[in-house]
mmCIF file of the C-alpha atoms, coordinates in Angstrom:
data_MODEL
# 
_entry.id   MODEL 
# 
loop_
_atom_site.group_PDB 
_atom_site.id 
_atom_site.type_symbol 
_atom_site.label_atom_id 
_atom_site.label_alt_id 
_atom_site.label_comp_id 
_atom_site.label_asym_id 
_atom_site.label_entity_id 
_atom_site.label_seq_id 
_atom_site.pdbx_PDB_ins_code 
_atom_site.Cartn_x 
_atom_site.Cartn_y 
_atom_site.Cartn_z 
_atom_site.occupancy 
_atom_site.B_iso_or_equiv 
_atom_site.pdbx_formal_charge 
_atom_site.auth_seq_id 
_atom_site.auth_comp_id 
_atom_site.auth_asym_id 
_atom_site.auth_atom_id 
_atom_site.pdbx_PDB_model_num 
ATOM 1   C CA . ALA A 1 1   ? 1.317   -12.580 -8.892  1.00 0.00 ? 1   ALA A CA 1 
ATOM 2   C CA . VAL A 1 2   ? 0.993   -8.786  -8.805  1.00 0.00 ? 2   VAL A CA 1 
ATOM 3   C CA . VAL A 1 3   ? -2.134  -7.665  -6.939  1.00 0.00 ? 3   VAL A CA 1 
ATOM 4   C CA . SER A 1 4   ? -1.811  -3.880  -6.964  1.00 0.00 ? 4   SER A CA 1 
ATOM 5   C CA . THR A 1 5   ? 0.302   -1.202  -8.639  1.00 0.00 ? 5   THR A CA 1 
ATOM 6   C CA . GLN A 1 6   ? 0.832   2.485   -7.882  1.00 0.00 ? 6   GLN A CA 1 
ATOM 7   C CA . SER A 1 7   ? 2.699   4.924   -10.118 1.00 0.00 ? 7   SER A CA 1 
ATOM 8   C CA . THR A 1 8   ? 4.522   7.978   -8.770  1.00 0.00 ? 8   THR A CA 1 
ATOM 9   C CA . GLY A 1 9   ? 3.881   9.867   -12.009 1.00 0.00 ? 9   GLY A CA 1 
ATOM 10  C CA . MET A 1 10  ? 7.631   10.131  -12.613 1.00 0.00 ? 10  MET A CA 1 
ATOM 11  C CA . GLY A 1 11  ? 8.176   6.691   -14.139 1.00 0.00 ? 11  GLY A CA 1 
ATOM 12  C CA . GLU A 1 12  ? 8.547   4.899   -10.819 1.00 0.00 ? 12  GLU A CA 1 
ATOM 13  C CA . VAL A 1 13  ? 6.202   2.099   -9.819  1.00 0.00 ? 13  VAL A CA 1 
ATOM 14  C CA . TYR A 1 14  ? 5.267   0.283   -6.613  1.00 0.00 ? 14  TYR A CA 1 
ATOM 15  C CA . THR A 1 15  ? 3.911   -3.256  -6.907  1.00 0.00 ? 15  THR A CA 1 
ATOM 16  C CA . SER A 1 16  ? 2.430   -5.625  -4.350  1.00 0.00 ? 16  SER A CA 1 
ATOM 17  C CA . SER A 1 17  ? 2.207   -9.376  -4.569  1.00 0.00 ? 17  SER A CA 1 
ATOM 18  C CA . ALA A 1 18  ? 0.046   -12.042 -2.981  1.00 0.00 ? 18  ALA A CA 1 
ATOM 19  C CA . ASP A 1 19  ? 2.575   -14.851 -3.128  1.00 0.00 ? 19  ASP A CA 1 
ATOM 20  C CA . HIS A 1 20  ? 4.402   -16.307 -0.131  1.00 0.00 ? 20  HIS A CA 1 
ATOM 21  C CA . ALA A 1 21  ? 6.537   -13.142 0.205   1.00 0.00 ? 21  ALA A CA 1 
ATOM 22  C CA . ALA A 1 22  ? 3.505   -10.795 0.315   1.00 0.00 ? 22  ALA A CA 1 
ATOM 23  C CA . SER A 1 23  ? 5.868   -7.880  -0.278  1.00 0.00 ? 23  SER A CA 1 
ATOM 24  C CA . VAL A 1 24  ? 5.779   -4.373  -1.729  1.00 0.00 ? 24  VAL A CA 1 
ATOM 25  C CA . CYS A 1 25  ? 8.490   -3.574  -4.290  1.00 0.00 ? 25  CYS A CA 1 
ATOM 26  C CA . TYR A 1 26  ? 9.741   -0.272  -5.725  1.00 0.00 ? 26  TYR A CA 1 
ATOM 27  C CA . TRP A 1 27  ? 10.913  -0.108  -9.357  1.00 0.00 ? 27  TRP A CA 1 
ATOM 28  C CA . LYS A 1 28  ? 12.735  2.778   -11.120 1.00 0.00 ? 28  LYS A CA 1 
ATOM 29  C CA . ARG A 1 29  ? 11.917  3.642   -14.706 1.00 0.00 ? 29  ARG A CA 1 
ATOM 30  C CA . SER A 1 30  ? 15.494  3.276   -15.896 1.00 0.00 ? 30  SER A CA 1 
ATOM 31  C CA . LYS A 1 31  ? 15.237  -0.494  -15.576 1.00 0.00 ? 31  LYS A CA 1 
ATOM 32  C CA . SER A 1 32  ? 12.958  -2.866  -17.388 1.00 0.00 ? 32  SER A CA 1 
ATOM 33  C CA . PHE A 1 33  ? 10.245  -4.849  -15.674 1.00 0.00 ? 33  PHE A CA 1 
ATOM 34  C CA . THR A 1 34  ? 11.278  -8.115  -17.273 1.00 0.00 ? 34  THR A CA 1 
ATOM 35  C CA . GLU A 1 35  ? 10.946  -11.437 -15.527 1.00 0.00 ? 35  GLU A CA 1 
ATOM 36  C CA . GLY A 1 36  ? 13.885  -12.176 -13.281 1.00 0.00 ? 36  GLY A CA 1 
ATOM 37  C CA . HIS A 1 37  ? 14.773  -8.512  -12.717 1.00 0.00 ? 37  HIS A CA 1 
ATOM 38  C CA . GLN A 1 38  ? 15.120  -7.576  -9.051  1.00 0.00 ? 38  GLN A CA 1 
ATOM 39  C CA . PRO A 1 39  ? 13.319  -4.517  -7.648  1.00 0.00 ? 39  PRO A CA 1 
ATOM 40  C CA . ASP A 1 40  ? 15.314  -1.450  -6.599  1.00 0.00 ? 40  ASP A CA 1 
ATOM 41  C CA . TYR A 1 41  ? 13.900  -1.671  -3.081  1.00 0.00 ? 41  TYR A CA 1 
ATOM 42  C CA . LYS A 1 42  ? 11.767  -4.214  -1.236  1.00 0.00 ? 42  LYS A CA 1 
ATOM 43  C CA . TYR A 1 43  ? 9.683   -3.119  1.729   1.00 0.00 ? 43  TYR A CA 1 
ATOM 44  C CA . ALA A 1 44  ? 9.221   -5.255  4.821   1.00 0.00 ? 44  ALA A CA 1 
ATOM 45  C CA . SER A 1 45  ? 7.071   -8.285  4.259   1.00 0.00 ? 45  SER A CA 1 
ATOM 46  C CA . HIS A 1 46  ? 3.484   -8.352  5.406   1.00 0.00 ? 46  HIS A CA 1 
ATOM 47  C CA . ARG A 1 47  ? 1.704   -11.270 6.989   1.00 0.00 ? 47  ARG A CA 1 
ATOM 48  C CA . GLU A 1 48  ? -1.137  -10.724 4.544   1.00 0.00 ? 48  GLU A CA 1 
ATOM 49  C CA . GLY A 1 49  ? -1.118  -9.658  0.935   1.00 0.00 ? 49  GLY A CA 1 
ATOM 50  C CA . VAL A 1 50  ? -1.467  -5.961  0.138   1.00 0.00 ? 50  VAL A CA 1 
ATOM 51  C CA . THR A 1 51  ? -4.878  -5.274  -1.386  1.00 0.00 ? 51  THR A CA 1 
ATOM 52  C CA . SER A 1 52  ? -4.276  -1.644  -2.408  1.00 0.00 ? 52  SER A CA 1 
ATOM 53  C CA . MET A 1 53  ? -1.776  1.217   -2.202  1.00 0.00 ? 53  MET A CA 1 
ATOM 54  C CA . CYS A 1 54  ? -1.678  4.989   -2.483  1.00 0.00 ? 54  CYS A CA 1 
ATOM 55  C CA . LEU A 1 55  ? 0.957   7.714   -2.187  1.00 0.00 ? 55  LEU A CA 1 
ATOM 56  C CA . LEU A 1 56  ? 0.903   10.726  0.123   1.00 0.00 ? 56  LEU A CA 1 
ATOM 57  C CA . ASP A 1 57  ? 3.775   13.007  -0.885  1.00 0.00 ? 57  ASP A CA 1 
ATOM 58  C CA . GLU A 1 58  ? 6.760   10.623  -0.529  1.00 0.00 ? 58  GLU A CA 1 
ATOM 59  C CA . ASP A 1 59  ? 5.043   8.188   1.835   1.00 0.00 ? 59  ASP A CA 1 
ATOM 60  C CA . LEU A 1 60  ? 3.537   4.898   0.705   1.00 0.00 ? 60  LEU A CA 1 
ATOM 61  C CA . ILE A 1 61  ? 0.298   3.782   2.362   1.00 0.00 ? 61  ILE A CA 1 
ATOM 62  C CA . THR A 1 62  ? -0.827  0.180   1.929   1.00 0.00 ? 62  THR A CA 1 
ATOM 63  C CA . SER A 1 63  ? -3.843  -1.776  3.085   1.00 0.00 ? 63  SER A CA 1 
ATOM 64  C CA . SER A 1 64  ? -4.173  -5.445  3.870   1.00 0.00 ? 64  SER A CA 1 
ATOM 65  C CA . SER A 1 65  ? -7.243  -7.234  5.176   1.00 0.00 ? 65  SER A CA 1 
ATOM 66  C CA . PHE A 1 66  ? -7.305  -5.615  8.611   1.00 0.00 ? 66  PHE A CA 1 
ATOM 67  C CA . ARG A 1 67  ? -4.323  -3.204  8.674   1.00 0.00 ? 67  ARG A CA 1 
ATOM 68  C CA . ILE A 1 68  ? -3.179  0.127   7.265   1.00 0.00 ? 68  ILE A CA 1 
ATOM 69  C CA . ASN A 1 69  ? 0.614   0.359   6.863   1.00 0.00 ? 69  ASN A CA 1 
ATOM 70  C CA . THR A 1 70  ? 2.609   3.535   6.244   1.00 0.00 ? 70  THR A CA 1 
ATOM 71  C CA . PHE A 1 71  ? 6.155   3.423   4.869   1.00 0.00 ? 71  PHE A CA 1 
ATOM 72  C CA . THR A 1 72  ? 8.179   6.629   5.302   1.00 0.00 ? 72  THR A CA 1 
ATOM 73  C CA . HIS A 1 73  ? 11.856  7.572   5.115   1.00 0.00 ? 73  HIS A CA 1 
ATOM 74  C CA . SER A 1 74  ? 11.947  7.797   8.912   1.00 0.00 ? 74  SER A CA 1 
ATOM 75  C CA . GLY A 1 75  ? 10.290  4.440   9.593   1.00 0.00 ? 75  GLY A CA 1 
ATOM 76  C CA . ASN A 1 76  ? 7.229   2.261   9.154   1.00 0.00 ? 76  ASN A CA 1 
ATOM 77  C CA . THR A 1 77  ? 3.977   2.152   11.101  1.00 0.00 ? 77  THR A CA 1 
ATOM 78  C CA . SER A 1 78  ? 1.136   -0.344  11.127  1.00 0.00 ? 78  SER A CA 1 
ATOM 79  C CA . THR A 1 79  ? -2.375  0.305   12.420  1.00 0.00 ? 79  THR A CA 1 
ATOM 80  C CA . LYS A 1 80  ? -4.900  -2.438  13.042  1.00 0.00 ? 80  LYS A CA 1 
ATOM 81  C CA . LEU A 1 81  ? -8.467  -1.531  12.107  1.00 0.00 ? 81  LEU A CA 1 
ATOM 82  C CA . ARG A 1 82  ? -10.993 -2.003  14.911  1.00 0.00 ? 82  ARG A CA 1 
ATOM 83  C CA . SER A 1 83  ? -13.431 -4.783  14.094  1.00 0.00 ? 83  SER A CA 1 
ATOM 84  C CA . ASP A 1 84  ? -16.332 -2.976  15.780  1.00 0.00 ? 84  ASP A CA 1 
ATOM 85  C CA . TYR A 1 85  ? -15.822 0.012   13.434  1.00 0.00 ? 85  TYR A CA 1 
ATOM 86  C CA . PHE A 1 86  ? -14.754 -1.738  10.246  1.00 0.00 ? 86  PHE A CA 1 
ATOM 87  C CA . ARG A 1 87  ? -16.472 -5.033  9.494   1.00 0.00 ? 87  ARG A CA 1 
ATOM 88  C CA . GLY A 1 88  ? -14.796 -7.265  6.935   1.00 0.00 ? 88  GLY A CA 1 
ATOM 89  C CA . GLY A 1 89  ? -11.425 -6.921  5.254   1.00 0.00 ? 89  GLY A CA 1 
ATOM 90  C CA . VAL A 1 90  ? -10.211 -3.923  3.255   1.00 0.00 ? 90  VAL A CA 1 
ATOM 91  C CA . SER A 1 91  ? -10.755 -4.558  -0.441  1.00 0.00 ? 91  SER A CA 1 
ATOM 92  C CA . ALA A 1 92  ? -10.099 -1.057  -1.838  1.00 0.00 ? 92  ALA A CA 1 
ATOM 93  C CA . MET A 1 93  ? -8.425  2.164   -0.738  1.00 0.00 ? 93  MET A CA 1 
ATOM 94  C CA . THR A 1 94  ? -7.865  5.592   -2.232  1.00 0.00 ? 94  THR A CA 1 
ATOM 95  C CA . MET A 1 95  ? -6.851  9.007   -0.982  1.00 0.00 ? 95  MET A CA 1 
ATOM 96  C CA . LEU A 1 96  ? -8.926  12.130  -1.556  1.00 0.00 ? 96  LEU A CA 1 
ATOM 97  C CA . PRO A 1 97  ? -6.466  14.673  -3.032  1.00 0.00 ? 97  PRO A CA 1 
ATOM 98  C CA . LEU A 1 98  ? -8.208  17.774  -1.685  1.00 0.00 ? 98  LEU A CA 1 
ATOM 99  C CA . ASN A 1 99  ? -8.112  16.952  2.043   1.00 0.00 ? 99  ASN A CA 1 
ATOM 100 C CA . LYS A 1 100 ? -5.862  13.847  2.093   1.00 0.00 ? 100 LYS A CA 1 
ATOM 101 C CA . LEU A 1 101 ? -8.423  11.610  3.790   1.00 0.00 ? 101 LEU A CA 1 
ATOM 102 C CA . LEU A 1 102 ? -8.401  7.863   3.169   1.00 0.00 ? 102 LEU A CA 1 
ATOM 103 C CA . VAL A 1 103 ? -11.483 6.167   1.754   1.00 0.00 ? 103 VAL A CA 1 
ATOM 104 C CA . LEU A 1 104 ? -11.612 2.448   2.589   1.00 0.00 ? 104 LEU A CA 1 
ATOM 105 C CA . GLY A 1 105 ? -13.993 -0.067  1.054   1.00 0.00 ? 105 GLY A CA 1 
ATOM 106 C CA . CYS A 1 106 ? -14.534 -3.432  2.697   1.00 0.00 ? 106 CYS A CA 1 
ATOM 107 C CA . ASP A 1 107 ? -15.495 -6.768  1.241   1.00 0.00 ? 107 ASP A CA 1 
ATOM 108 C CA . GLY A 1 108 ? -18.743 -6.558  3.262   1.00 0.00 ? 108 GLY A CA 1 
ATOM 109 C CA . GLY A 1 109 ? -19.898 -3.600  1.150   1.00 0.00 ? 109 GLY A CA 1 
ATOM 110 C CA . SER A 1 110 ? -19.361 -0.695  3.554   1.00 0.00 ? 110 SER A CA 1 
ATOM 111 C CA . ILE A 1 111 ? -17.228 2.411   2.936   1.00 0.00 ? 111 ILE A CA 1 
ATOM 112 C CA . ARG A 1 112 ? -15.345 4.330   5.638   1.00 0.00 ? 112 ARG A CA 1 
ATOM 113 C CA . LEU A 1 113 ? -13.593 7.694   5.595   1.00 0.00 ? 113 LEU A CA 1 
ATOM 114 C CA . LEU A 1 114 ? -10.446 7.933   7.770   1.00 0.00 ? 114 LEU A CA 1 
ATOM 115 C CA . SER A 1 115 ? -8.498  11.040  8.691   1.00 0.00 ? 115 SER A CA 1 
# 
């Protein structure tokens, strides 16, 4: 089941799923999104499902319960959120376009701003 989607604005779409694969897929607009169609690219699997995604230039940033993952052309990074700073799992994420800061919302009701 698809949990989150993110459009590039140029007809390309990223999707995340919460099934056993817990993967992020990239789809080009030239192909249909029909059942059985394979994505154009599949990012490394996560241990947990991706709750939200956002784009920063050509980089894809994803959040799972307790991690922020960044996928770039030069490689991938994963950052674990400190439990003493961020209580609960990440339930929402967005990027502020003016200063490119991440806003994270947790299932406990708090909101954090990350640079």
